[in-house]
Coordinates of C-alpha atoms and ligand atoms in Angstrom, one line a residue:
M1179 CA 39.3 119.9 74.2
G1180 CA 38.4 123.0 72.1
P1181 CA 35.3 124.9 71.8
A1182 CA 32.7 123.9 74.9
W1183 CA 29.7 123.6 72.3
L1184 CA 31.0 120.3 71.1
K1185 CA 30.5 118.5 74.4
D1186 CA 26.4 118.6 73.0
A1187 CA 26.9 119.1 69.5
V1188 CA 24.9 117.1 67.1
F1189 CA 25.8 117.4 63.4
Y1190 CA 23.9 117.5 60.2
E1191 CA 25.9 117.1 56.9
I1192 CA 24.0 119.2 53.8
Y1193 CA 25.3 118.6 50.6
P1194 CA 24.1 121.9 48.8
Q1195 CA 23.2 120.7 45.7
S1196 CA 20.7 118.7 46.8
F1197 CA 19.1 119.9 49.9
Q1198 CA 16.4 122.5 49.0
D1199 CA 15.9 124.8 45.6
S1200 CA 14.6 127.9 46.6
N1201 CA 14.8 129.7 43.1
D1202 CA 13.5 126.7 41.0
D1203 CA 16.7 126.4 38.8
G1204 CA 16.7 122.4 39.6
I1205 CA 19.5 122.7 42.1
G1206 CA 19.7 123.2 45.7
D1207 CA 21.0 126.6 47.4
L1208 CA 21.6 128.6 50.3
Q1209 CA 18.6 130.5 50.3
G1210 CA 16.9 127.0 50.5
I1211 CA 19.1 125.7 53.5
I1212 CA 18.0 128.6 54.9
Q1213 CA 14.4 128.0 54.6
R1214 CA 14.9 124.8 56.2
L1215 CA 16.8 125.8 59.0
D1216 CA 13.5 125.0 60.9
Y1217 CA 13.6 121.4 60.2
V1218 CA 17.5 121.0 61.1
S1219 CA 16.5 122.9 64.5
Q1220 CA 13.5 120.6 65.0
L1221 CA 15.4 117.3 64.5
G1222 CA 17.4 118.4 67.3
C1223 CA 20.6 119.0 65.4
N1224 CA 22.6 122.1 66.6
A1225 CA 25.9 122.4 64.0
L1226 CA 25.8 121.8 60.4
W1227 CA 28.3 120.9 57.8
I1228 CA 27.7 122.2 54.5
N1229 CA 30.1 120.6 51.7
P1230 CA 32.0 123.1 49.4
C1231 CA 29.6 126.0 48.4
F1232 CA 32.7 127.7 46.1
D1233 CA 33.1 128.7 43.1
S1234 CA 34.1 125.7 41.1
P1235 CA 33.6 124.2 37.4
F1236 CA 32.3 121.1 39.4
M1237 CA 34.4 118.5 37.9
D1238 CA 34.1 117.0 41.9
A1239 CA 31.1 118.2 42.9
G1240 CA 33.1 121.3 44.1
Y1241 CA 36.2 119.8 45.6
D1242 CA 37.7 121.5 43.0
V1243 CA 37.8 124.8 44.0
R1244 CA 38.6 127.8 41.8
D1245 CA 37.8 130.6 44.4
Y1246 CA 38.1 129.8 48.0
K1247 CA 36.6 133.2 49.0
Q1248 CA 33.6 133.2 46.7
V1249 CA 30.1 131.2 46.5
A1250 CA 29.5 129.6 43.6
P1251 CA 26.7 131.6 41.6
R1252 CA 24.5 128.5 41.7
Y1253 CA 24.1 128.8 45.2
G1254 CA 24.1 132.4 45.8
T1255 CA 26.2 135.2 46.8
N1256 CA 28.6 135.7 50.0
D1257 CA 25.9 137.5 51.2
N1258 CA 23.5 134.6 51.5
L1259 CA 26.4 132.6 53.2
I1260 CA 26.7 135.4 55.7
Q1261 CA 22.5 135.5 56.0
L1262 CA 22.7 131.9 56.8
F1263 CA 25.6 132.2 59.5
E1264 CA 23.3 134.4 61.1
E1265 CA 19.9 132.9 60.7
A1266 CA 21.7 129.5 62.1
H1267 CA 23.3 131.3 64.8
D1268 CA 19.7 132.6 65.6
R1269 CA 18.7 129.1 66.0
G1270 CA 21.5 128.0 68.2
I1271 CA 23.1 126.4 65.2
H1272 CA 27.0 126.4 64.6
V1273 CA 27.9 126.3 60.8
L1274 CA 31.2 124.5 59.2
L1275 CA 32.3 125.2 55.9
D1276 CA 34.4 122.3 53.9
L1277 CA 37.7 123.7 53.4
V1278 CA 40.0 122.0 50.8
P1279 CA 43.7 122.6 51.6
G1280 CA 45.2 119.7 49.8
H1281 CA 44.6 120.9 45.9
T1282 CA 42.4 123.3 43.9
S1283 CA 40.5 123.2 40.5
D1284 CA 42.7 123.5 37.8
Q1285 CA 40.8 126.1 36.7
H1286 CA 42.2 128.2 40.1
P1287 CA 43.8 131.5 39.1
W1288 CA 46.9 130.4 40.9
F1289 CA 47.1 127.2 38.9
K1290 CA 46.6 129.3 35.8
E1291 CA 49.4 131.6 36.9
S1292 CA 51.6 128.4 38.0
A1293 CA 51.2 126.8 34.7
K1294 CA 53.0 129.6 32.7
A1295 CA 56.3 129.4 31.4
D1296 CA 57.6 132.5 33.0
P1297 CA 58.6 132.3 36.7
N1298 CA 56.0 134.0 39.0
E1299 CA 54.7 134.6 42.8
Y1300 CA 52.5 131.2 41.9
S1301 CA 55.6 129.0 40.0
A1302 CA 55.7 127.0 43.3
R1303 CA 52.2 127.3 44.7
Y1304 CA 51.8 123.6 43.4
I1305 CA 54.2 120.5 43.2
W1306 CA 56.0 120.8 39.6
T1307 CA 59.0 118.8 38.4
D1308 CA 61.4 120.6 36.4
E1309 CA 61.0 118.6 33.1
A1310 CA 57.8 117.6 31.7
L1311 CA 58.7 114.1 30.2
W1312 CA 60.4 112.3 33.1
G1313 CA 57.4 111.5 35.2
M1314 CA 57.1 112.1 38.8
E1315 CA 58.5 109.3 41.2
G1316 CA 55.3 107.0 41.2
R1317 CA 53.0 109.8 41.9
P1318 CA 49.8 110.5 40.0
Y1319 CA 50.9 113.7 37.5
I1320 CA 49.8 115.4 34.6
A1321 CA 52.2 116.6 31.9
G1322 CA 51.9 118.0 28.3
M1323 CA 49.2 120.2 29.0
T1324 CA 50.6 123.5 30.1
E1325 CA 53.4 126.1 28.5
R1326 CA 55.5 125.2 31.3
S1327 CA 58.0 122.2 31.2
G1328 CA 57.4 120.2 34.1
A1329 CA 54.9 117.5 35.2
Y1330 CA 52.4 118.6 37.9
M1331 CA 51.2 116.3 40.9
L1332 CA 47.6 115.5 41.3
N1333 CA 45.9 115.1 44.9
F1334 CA 42.9 113.5 43.6
F1335 CA 41.1 113.5 40.4
A1336 CA 42.8 115.1 36.9
S1337 CA 41.0 118.4 37.4
Q1338 CA 42.8 118.9 41.3
P1339 CA 46.3 119.6 41.4
A1340 CA 47.9 119.0 44.6
L1341 CA 49.1 122.7 46.4
N1342 CA 52.8 122.6 47.4
Y1343 CA 53.4 122.3 51.1
G1344 CA 56.7 120.8 50.5
W1345 CA 58.4 117.3 51.2
L1346 CA 59.6 115.8 54.1
N1347 CA 62.6 114.8 52.7
P1348 CA 63.5 116.3 49.8
H1349 CA 65.8 114.9 47.6
K1350 CA 65.4 116.2 44.1
H1351 CA 66.1 119.6 43.6
W1352 CA 62.6 120.5 42.5
M1353 CA 61.1 119.1 45.6
S1354 CA 60.4 121.8 48.1
A1355 CA 61.4 121.7 52.0
T1356 CA 58.5 122.2 54.5
D1357 CA 60.2 125.5 55.8
S1358 CA 60.8 126.6 52.3
P1359 CA 59.5 130.1 51.2
E1360 CA 56.9 128.5 48.8
A1361 CA 55.7 125.9 51.3
R1362 CA 55.1 128.7 53.9
A1363 CA 53.2 130.8 51.3
T1364 CA 50.9 128.1 50.6
I1365 CA 50.2 127.4 54.6
E1366 CA 49.6 131.6 55.1
A1367 CA 47.4 131.5 51.9
I1368 CA 45.4 128.5 53.5
K1369 CA 45.2 130.7 57.0
D1370 CA 44.2 133.5 54.8
V1371 CA 41.3 131.7 53.3
M1372 CA 40.1 130.4 57.0
R1373 CA 40.3 133.9 58.4
F1374 CA 38.4 135.2 55.6
W1375 CA 35.3 132.6 56.4
L1376 CA 35.7 132.7 60.0
D1377 CA 35.8 136.5 59.9
A1378 CA 32.3 136.4 58.1
G1379 CA 30.9 134.5 60.7
C1380 CA 31.3 130.7 60.2
D1381 CA 32.3 128.3 63.3
G1382 CA 34.9 126.1 61.7
F1383 CA 35.8 123.5 59.1
R1384 CA 35.1 120.0 58.0
V1385 CA 38.9 119.4 56.4
D1386 CA 39.0 117.5 53.2
M1387 CA 42.0 115.0 52.9
A1388 CA 43.5 116.4 55.8
D1389 CA 46.7 114.3 56.2
S1390 CA 47.4 114.9 52.4
L1391 CA 49.2 118.2 52.7
V1392 CA 53.3 117.2 52.8
K1393 CA 54.4 114.6 50.3
N1394 CA 56.7 111.7 51.4
D1395 CA 55.4 112.5 55.0
D1396 CA 56.6 109.5 57.5
E1397 CA 54.2 107.0 58.6
H1398 CA 53.2 109.3 61.7
K1399 CA 52.1 112.0 59.1
S1400 CA 54.5 114.2 61.4
A1401 CA 55.1 117.0 58.9
T1402 CA 51.6 117.3 57.9
S1403 CA 50.5 117.3 61.8
A1404 CA 52.6 120.0 62.3
I1405 CA 51.3 122.2 60.0
W1406 CA 47.7 121.5 61.4
R1407 CA 49.1 122.1 65.1
E1408 CA 50.5 125.9 63.7
I1409 CA 46.9 126.5 62.3
R1410 CA 45.2 124.9 65.3
E1411 CA 47.3 127.8 67.5
M1412 CA 45.9 130.5 65.3
M1413 CA 42.5 129.2 65.9
D1414 CA 43.0 129.2 69.6
C1415 CA 44.3 132.4 69.9
D1416 CA 42.1 134.2 67.4
Y1417 CA 39.0 131.8 67.0
P1418 CA 39.0 129.8 69.8
D1419 CA 35.1 129.0 69.6
A1420 CA 35.9 127.9 66.2
A1421 CA 36.2 123.9 65.4
L1422 CA 37.9 121.7 63.2
V1423 CA 37.0 118.1 62.4
S1424 CA 39.2 116.2 59.8
E1425 CA 38.8 114.1 57.0
W1426 CA 41.6 111.7 58.4
S1427 CA 40.2 108.5 60.1
N1428 CA 43.2 108.5 62.3
P1429 CA 42.4 109.8 65.7
D1430 CA 46.1 108.5 67.0
Q1431 CA 47.3 111.1 64.2
A1432 CA 44.7 113.4 63.7
L1433 CA 43.3 114.2 67.6
C1434 CA 46.4 113.1 69.5
Q1435 CA 49.2 114.7 66.8
A1436 CA 47.6 117.3 64.6
G1437 CA 45.3 119.0 67.1
F1438 CA 41.9 118.3 65.2
H1439 CA 38.9 118.7 67.5
M1440 CA 37.1 116.0 66.0
D1441 CA 38.1 113.0 63.1
F1442 CA 35.9 111.3 61.2
Y1443 CA 35.2 107.4 61.6
L1444 CA 34.9 106.9 58.0
D1445 CA 34.3 103.7 56.1
H1446 CA 37.4 104.0 53.8
Q1447 CA 39.8 101.6 55.6
R1448 CA 37.3 98.3 56.0
N1449 CA 37.6 99.4 59.6
G1450 CA 35.4 98.7 62.8
Y1451 CA 32.7 101.3 61.9
N1452 CA 32.1 99.7 58.3
T1453 CA 31.6 96.2 60.5
L1454 CA 28.5 98.2 62.1
L1455 CA 26.6 99.0 58.7
R1456 CA 28.4 98.0 55.2
D1457 CA 30.0 94.8 56.0
Y1458 CA 28.6 93.5 52.7
E1459 CA 31.7 93.5 50.7
T1460 CA 33.7 91.2 52.3
E1461 CA 33.3 87.4 51.2
G1462 CA 30.4 85.1 52.5
G1463 CA 27.8 88.0 52.4
D1464 CA 27.0 90.6 54.5
H1465 CA 27.8 90.3 57.8
S1466 CA 27.1 94.1 59.1
Y1467 CA 26.5 94.0 62.8
F1468 CA 23.1 96.1 62.6
R1469 CA 22.0 93.6 59.9
C1470 CA 19.3 91.6 61.8
D1471 CA 20.4 87.7 61.9
A1472 CA 23.6 88.5 59.7
D1473 CA 26.0 86.9 61.9
G1474 CA 27.7 90.3 63.1
D1475 CA 29.8 90.4 65.7
I1476 CA 30.5 93.5 68.1
R1477 CA 33.7 92.7 69.1
R1478 CA 35.1 93.2 65.4
F1479 CA 33.8 96.8 65.9
L1480 CA 35.5 96.9 69.8
Q1481 CA 38.5 95.9 68.4
D1482 CA 39.2 98.7 66.0
Y1483 CA 37.5 101.4 67.9
L1484 CA 38.3 100.7 71.8
P1485 CA 42.2 101.3 71.3
K1486 CA 41.9 104.5 68.8
Y1487 CA 39.0 105.9 71.7
E1488 CA 41.3 105.1 74.7
R1489 CA 44.5 106.8 73.2
S1490 CA 42.5 109.9 71.8
R1491 CA 39.8 110.5 74.3
E1492 CA 42.1 113.1 76.2
H1493 CA 42.5 114.8 72.9
G1494 CA 39.5 115.1 70.7
Y1495 CA 36.5 113.4 69.6
I1496 CA 35.9 110.7 67.0
S1497 CA 32.9 111.5 65.1
F1498 CA 30.6 108.6 64.0
I1499 CA 28.6 109.5 60.8
T1500 CA 25.3 107.9 59.6
C1501 CA 27.2 108.1 56.1
N1502 CA 28.2 110.9 53.9
H1503 CA 28.6 112.0 50.3
D1504 CA 31.3 109.6 49.6
T1505 CA 29.4 106.2 51.4
P1506 CA 26.7 104.1 50.5
R1507 CA 23.6 105.1 52.6
P1508 CA 22.8 102.6 55.2
A1509 CA 19.3 102.2 53.7
R1510 CA 21.1 100.5 50.7
T1511 CA 21.0 97.4 52.8
L1512 CA 19.0 98.1 56.8
S1513 CA 15.4 98.2 57.1
A1514 CA 13.8 100.9 59.0
T1515 CA 14.2 98.9 62.4
E1516 CA 17.8 97.9 61.5
L1517 CA 18.4 101.8 60.7
K1518 CA 17.0 103.0 64.2
L1519 CA 19.0 100.6 65.8
A1520 CA 22.0 101.9 64.4
Y1521 CA 21.2 105.2 64.7
A1522 CA 20.6 104.4 68.6
F1523 CA 23.8 103.3 68.7
I1524 CA 25.6 105.9 66.7
L1525 CA 23.6 108.6 69.0
T1526 CA 24.9 107.4 72.3
M1527 CA 28.4 106.6 71.5
P1528 CA 30.8 109.2 72.9
G1529 CA 32.8 112.0 70.6
V1530 CA 30.3 114.4 67.9
P1531 CA 27.9 112.4 66.0
F1532 CA 26.9 113.7 62.2
I1533 CA 23.9 112.9 60.4
Y1534 CA 24.1 112.5 56.9
Y1535 CA 20.8 114.8 55.1
G1536 CA 18.1 112.0 54.6
D1537 CA 19.4 109.5 56.4
E1538 CA 16.9 110.4 59.0
I1539 CA 14.2 109.3 57.0
G1540 CA 16.2 106.4 55.7
M1541 CA 16.8 107.8 52.0
R1542 CA 17.7 105.1 49.7
Y1543 CA 21.2 104.7 47.9
L1544 CA 19.7 105.4 44.2
D1545 CA 21.3 103.5 41.1
L1546 CA 22.2 107.0 39.2
R1547 CA 24.4 107.7 36.5
T1548 CA 27.2 109.7 37.6
K1549 CA 27.3 113.4 38.2
E1550 CA 29.7 116.1 38.7
G1551 CA 32.5 113.4 39.3
G1552 CA 30.3 111.5 41.9
Y1553 CA 30.7 108.1 40.0
Q1554 CA 29.4 105.2 42.4
R1555 CA 28.8 108.0 45.2
T1556 CA 26.4 109.8 43.1
G1557 CA 23.7 107.0 44.5
S1558 CA 24.0 108.9 48.0
R1559 CA 23.2 112.4 46.7
S1560 CA 20.3 112.5 45.2
P1561 CA 17.7 115.5 46.3
M1562 CA 16.0 115.8 49.9
Q1563 CA 12.6 114.0 49.8
W1564 CA 10.1 116.5 51.8
S1565 CA 6.8 115.8 50.6
R1566 CA 4.8 114.1 48.3
D1567 CA 4.6 117.3 46.4
E1568 CA 6.4 117.8 42.5
N1569 CA 9.8 116.9 42.9
M1570 CA 9.3 115.6 46.7
G1571 CA 9.1 119.2 47.7
F1572 CA 12.8 119.7 46.6
S1573 CA 12.5 122.1 43.5
N1574 CA 9.6 123.6 41.4
A1575 CA 11.8 123.2 38.2
A1576 CA 10.7 120.6 35.9
P1577 CA 11.8 116.9 36.9
E1578 CA 14.2 116.7 33.8
Q1579 CA 16.0 120.1 35.3
L1580 CA 17.0 118.7 38.6
Y1581 CA 20.8 118.4 39.7
L1582 CA 19.7 114.8 40.1
P1583 CA 16.5 112.8 39.9
V1584 CA 14.4 112.4 43.0
D1585 CA 14.1 108.7 44.0
P1586 CA 11.2 107.9 41.9
S1587 CA 9.8 104.7 43.9
Q1588 CA 6.1 105.3 45.0
D1589 CA 6.9 104.3 48.5
A1590 CA 10.2 106.8 48.5
P1591 CA 10.3 108.2 52.2
C1592 CA 9.7 111.9 53.2
V1593 CA 9.6 113.9 55.8
E1594 CA 6.2 115.0 55.9
E1595 CA 4.8 111.5 56.6
Q1596 CA 7.3 110.7 58.8
L1597 CA 6.7 113.6 60.9
A1598 CA 3.0 112.6 61.4
D1599 CA 4.3 109.2 62.1
E1600 CA 5.5 108.3 65.5
G1601 CA 6.8 104.9 64.2
S1602 CA 8.8 106.8 62.0
V1603 CA 12.9 106.6 61.3
L1604 CA 12.4 110.2 61.4
S1605 CA 10.6 110.1 64.6
E1606 CA 13.1 107.8 66.2
V1607 CA 15.7 109.9 65.2
R1608 CA 14.5 113.2 66.9
R1609 CA 13.6 111.4 69.9
L1610 CA 17.1 109.9 70.2
V1611 CA 18.6 113.1 69.7
A1612 CA 16.6 114.6 72.2
L1613 CA 17.6 111.9 74.4
R1614 CA 21.2 113.1 73.9
H1615 CA 20.4 116.6 74.9
A1616 CA 18.9 115.6 78.1
Y1617 CA 21.6 113.4 79.1
E1618 CA 25.1 114.6 79.9
D1619 CA 26.1 111.3 80.2
L1620 CA 25.3 110.5 76.5
Q1621 CA 27.1 113.6 75.0
A1622 CA 30.7 113.8 73.5
D1623 CA 32.9 113.3 76.8
A1624 CA 31.2 110.9 79.0
P1625 CA 33.0 107.4 79.1
F1626 CA 32.0 104.7 77.0
V1627 CA 32.7 101.3 78.8
V1628 CA 32.3 97.8 77.4
I1629 CA 29.8 95.7 80.0
D1630 CA 28.9 92.8 78.2
E1631 CA 30.2 92.0 74.7
D1632 CA 29.5 88.4 74.3
E1633 CA 26.5 87.9 72.4
T1634 CA 26.0 84.3 72.7
T1635 CA 22.9 84.6 74.7
A1636 CA 23.3 88.6 76.4
P1637 CA 22.7 91.8 74.4
F1638 CA 25.4 94.1 73.5
V1639 CA 25.8 96.1 77.1
Y1640 CA 27.6 99.1 77.3
G1641 CA 27.9 102.4 80.0
R1642 CA 27.9 105.7 79.3
G1643 CA 28.8 107.7 82.4
E1644 CA 26.0 106.5 85.0
L1645 CA 23.7 105.0 82.3
L1646 CA 23.5 101.9 81.1
L1647 CA 22.7 101.2 77.9
A1648 CA 21.7 97.5 75.6
V1649 CA 21.7 96.9 72.0
N1650 CA 20.2 93.7 70.6
P1651 CA 20.2 93.9 66.8
S1652 CA 19.3 90.0 66.4
S1653 CA 15.8 88.3 65.8
A1654 CA 16.7 86.4 69.0
E1655 CA 15.5 87.5 72.7
K1656 CA 18.6 87.9 75.0
R1657 CA 19.2 88.5 78.3
Y1658 CA 21.5 90.3 80.7
E1659 CA 21.8 89.7 84.5
G1660 CA 23.9 91.6 86.5
E1661 CA 24.2 94.0 89.8
L1662 CA 24.5 96.6 87.4
L1663 CA 21.1 96.5 86.7
R1664 CA 20.0 97.3 90.3
G1665 CA 17.7 99.8 90.8
R1666 CA 17.4 101.1 87.3
R1667 CA 14.5 102.2 85.0
L1668 CA 13.9 102.1 81.4
V1669 CA 14.5 105.8 80.3
Y1670 CA 14.4 105.1 76.6
Q1671 CA 13.7 101.8 74.5
I1672 CA 13.3 100.8 70.8
G1673 CA 10.8 97.4 70.8
Q1674 CA 9.9 96.1 74.1
P1675 CA 12.5 95.6 76.5
S1676 CA 11.9 95.0 80.0
V1677 CA 13.8 95.2 83.6
E1678 CA 13.0 93.4 86.6
E1679 CA 14.6 91.7 89.4
G1680 CA 18.0 91.9 88.1
C1681 CA 17.3 90.8 84.6
L1682 CA 16.9 92.7 81.4
T1683 CA 15.5 90.7 78.7
M1684 CA 15.9 91.9 75.0
P1685 CA 13.2 91.0 72.5
G1686 CA 14.5 90.4 68.9
Q1687 CA 15.7 94.2 67.4
S1688 CA 15.6 96.2 70.7
F1689 CA 17.5 98.8 72.3
A1690 CA 17.7 100.1 76.2
V1691 CA 19.1 103.0 78.0
L1692 CA 18.6 102.3 81.6
A1693 CA 19.0 104.8 84.3
S1694 CA 19.7 104.8 88.3
V1695 CA 16.2 105.6 89.9
Ligands
NOJ2236 C1 37.1 113.9 50.1 C2 35.7 114.5 49.4 O1 34.7 114.1 50.5 C3 35.0 114.0 48.5 O2 33.9 114.4 47.9 C4 36.7 114.3 47.3 O3 36.3 113.9 46.4 C5 38.2 114.3 47.7 N1 38.1 114.4 49.0 C6 39.0 115.2 47.0 O4 38.4 116.2 47.6

């Protein structure tokens, strides 16, 4: 299952642009993150994922890497990043960097060489046809911009050419096989990048678009998985304490086949996770489970999640997220109480949870103009709200200099106030994370079982190891009766649940954790 530290890991995702500016230039930086490590630690998080902080023209917020081995000057230096690893480790915090293996920026020196007409070492580092005029088998491509005659494949935006890991069944002579020297060279180049940062002290990687490597891969992604297994072997052998989490959202493939330690449960595919927090894009309004009285149904989540959990639990961890830099913040639609219940659920599920910066105070999704290729994602990327000081404590720069504007509302949530308020979302999150650390049964490995999913009159009741948990996001009081309640007492609650004589009463919008006496 990988490194032992994952069992009790609670991650905090930091979008470095927007977390803390330490040098008054309006943009977050590594020293800023270092200054806030005590905050992360007091939140109870013992691991970080930092979005790409490497040299980049920032056409996609850094997911367009120009130099994998160089920290972007706006964030600081490589030495600052190494200092961050050390300071984090001093506090018992592991640090994952963001690895973008599927593409680079079109400004990357490899690509610039690759685009030259004269063949060179990098000619086949990317996927090119041998003629600029005929397109690329229905794949997104660019042609007509380079001295080389050929179209090159895109992996995401126009600035992100696809690296060449070969094709599963190459049927044109310009397609490389997965075991061709050029595909092998790409794998070795990415391994080299990983080694570079692991040797410098990082604890692993979040892997961007991990399923996107081999083109025309089969439906099981067998060839792409084989590459990750090879990389996992390298890690098991040389960096056994390092961890990999995939942006794949398919645990059957990512965990069971490809060997990732963790796989994100993302909202991309309108899956079970989405039905919990963001079921507002289907017709007929919002039916998110944690929206009070929105007619949500936990079974829609369970139908999707349970089979995935059962099949993958021996192989790795499904990672629940509060949100991420691509996803609308949950506070876009959920109230403070709804957020508390949703986070209580996420933080008591198996696997390894991730909290996106600012979600712990209920930061809002803002209506912002696109920045660095963010488009509608930009609204979830605004500066962290620390206090009521200038720019909410994010930066001392003039407001118009900021990377993105801070939430202008008078009642914008902030850390300082919520720390002083026992009833705040932040205080609840801190208590929930502490609870998870206190009970091994709430951590990554303890089994999850459904006890009562019929919510007509009962709350949703589930088990984690020896613990019994219940959640009632509706406004109606619900009750659960059962043998399992015998000899149990409440060890955590939101709202006013009560248990007596074999009956658990859950008032509207409540959550309970019960342990054996
Ligand atoms: C997924 C990342 O999370 C997203 O922000 C990025 O734009 C794409 N991959 C492309 O790298």
